[in-house]
Tab-separated table of C-alpha atoms in Angstrom:
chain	number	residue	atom	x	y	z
A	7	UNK	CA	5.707	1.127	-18.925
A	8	UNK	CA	4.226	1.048	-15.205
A	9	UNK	CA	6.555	0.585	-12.734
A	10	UNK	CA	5.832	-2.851	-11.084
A	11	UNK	CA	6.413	-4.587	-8.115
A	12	UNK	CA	8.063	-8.044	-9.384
A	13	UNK	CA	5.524	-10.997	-9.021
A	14	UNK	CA	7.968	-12.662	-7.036
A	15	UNK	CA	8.428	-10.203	-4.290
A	16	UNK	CA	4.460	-10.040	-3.908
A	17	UNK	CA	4.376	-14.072	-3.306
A	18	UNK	CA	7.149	-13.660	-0.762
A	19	UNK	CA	5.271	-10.565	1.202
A	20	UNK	CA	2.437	-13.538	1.037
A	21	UNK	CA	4.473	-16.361	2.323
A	22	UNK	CA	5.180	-13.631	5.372
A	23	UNK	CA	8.733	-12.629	4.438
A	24	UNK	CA	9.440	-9.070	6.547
A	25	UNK	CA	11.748	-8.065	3.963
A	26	UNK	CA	9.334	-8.670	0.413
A	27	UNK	CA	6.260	-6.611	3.086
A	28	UNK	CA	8.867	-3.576	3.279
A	29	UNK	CA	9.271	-3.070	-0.281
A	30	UNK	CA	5.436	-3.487	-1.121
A	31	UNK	CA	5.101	-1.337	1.083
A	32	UNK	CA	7.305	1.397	0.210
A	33	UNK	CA	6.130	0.781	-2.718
A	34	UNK	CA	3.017	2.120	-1.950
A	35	UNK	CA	4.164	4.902	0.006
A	36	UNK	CA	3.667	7.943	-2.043
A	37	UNK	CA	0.048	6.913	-2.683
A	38	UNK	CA	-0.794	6.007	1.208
A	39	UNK	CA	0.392	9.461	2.434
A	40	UNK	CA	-1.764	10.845	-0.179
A	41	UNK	CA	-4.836	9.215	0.915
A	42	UNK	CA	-3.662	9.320	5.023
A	43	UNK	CA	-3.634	13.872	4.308
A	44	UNK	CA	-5.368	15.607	6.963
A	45	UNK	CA	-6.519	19.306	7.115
A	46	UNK	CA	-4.941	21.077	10.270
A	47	UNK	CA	-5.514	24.148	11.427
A	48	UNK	CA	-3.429	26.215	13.836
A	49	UNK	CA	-4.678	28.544	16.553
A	50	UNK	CA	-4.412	31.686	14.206
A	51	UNK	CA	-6.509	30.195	11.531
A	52	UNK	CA	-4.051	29.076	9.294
A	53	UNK	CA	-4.596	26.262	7.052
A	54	UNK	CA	-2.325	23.074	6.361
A	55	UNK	CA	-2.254	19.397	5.265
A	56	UNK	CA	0.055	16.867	7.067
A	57	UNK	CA	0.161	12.832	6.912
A	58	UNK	CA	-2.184	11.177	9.725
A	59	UNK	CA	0.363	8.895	10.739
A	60	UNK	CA	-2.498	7.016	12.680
A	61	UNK	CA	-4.550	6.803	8.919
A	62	UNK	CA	-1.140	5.886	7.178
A	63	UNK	CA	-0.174	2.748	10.369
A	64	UNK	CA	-3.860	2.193	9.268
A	65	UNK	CA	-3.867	1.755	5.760
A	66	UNK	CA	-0.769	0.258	5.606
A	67	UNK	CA	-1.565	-2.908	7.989
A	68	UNK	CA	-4.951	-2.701	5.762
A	69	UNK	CA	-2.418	-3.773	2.811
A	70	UNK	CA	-0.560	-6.272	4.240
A	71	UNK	CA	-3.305	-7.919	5.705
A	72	UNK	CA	-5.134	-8.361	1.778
A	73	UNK	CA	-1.715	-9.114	0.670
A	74	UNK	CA	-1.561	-12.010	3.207
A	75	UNK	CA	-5.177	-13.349	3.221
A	76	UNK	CA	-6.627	-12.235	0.104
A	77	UNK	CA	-4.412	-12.253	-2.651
A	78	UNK	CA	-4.548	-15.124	-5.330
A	79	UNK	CA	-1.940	-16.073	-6.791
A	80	UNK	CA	-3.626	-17.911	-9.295
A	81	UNK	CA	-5.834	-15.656	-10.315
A	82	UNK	CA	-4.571	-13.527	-13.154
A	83	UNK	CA	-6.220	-9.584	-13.427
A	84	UNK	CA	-8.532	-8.910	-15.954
A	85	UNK	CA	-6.698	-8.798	-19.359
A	86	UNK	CA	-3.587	-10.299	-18.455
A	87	UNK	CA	-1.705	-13.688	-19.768
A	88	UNK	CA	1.321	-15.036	-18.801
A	89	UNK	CA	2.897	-15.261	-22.063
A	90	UNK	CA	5.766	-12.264	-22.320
């Protein structure tokens, strides 16, 4: 089974609680850093990949902001029902 964030949590981070934001966020995390990667290279040459922390702030307030203004909460995703 996917690990989910609970439904409820994701209407809070909505309704602009700080707390509900942070755990979305963390949430996310892991796959933000992936995407925020940068190549570096040093001044021998060498070759290595840290986080953009400017591309991770980035993406990050890019979430919140669909999470505030965008999301639907009455619009179910493709395939889903609320029966358990």
């Amino acid at each position: 089974m996917r690990d989910l964030i609970p439904y409820e949590t994701i209407l809070a981070a909505k309704a602009g609680d700080f707390e509900a934001m942070d755990i979305v966020l963390k949430h996310y995390a892991p796959l933000i850093a992936k995407h925020s990667i940068r190549v570096f290279y040093d001044k021998f040459g060498n070759c290595c990949e840290v986080v953009d922390e400017d591309m991770r702030q980035r993406i990050e307030a890019e979430l919140a902001y669909q999470i505030i203004y965008h999301f639907d909460p009455t619009q179910l995703p493709p395939e889903e029902t609320l029966e358990a």
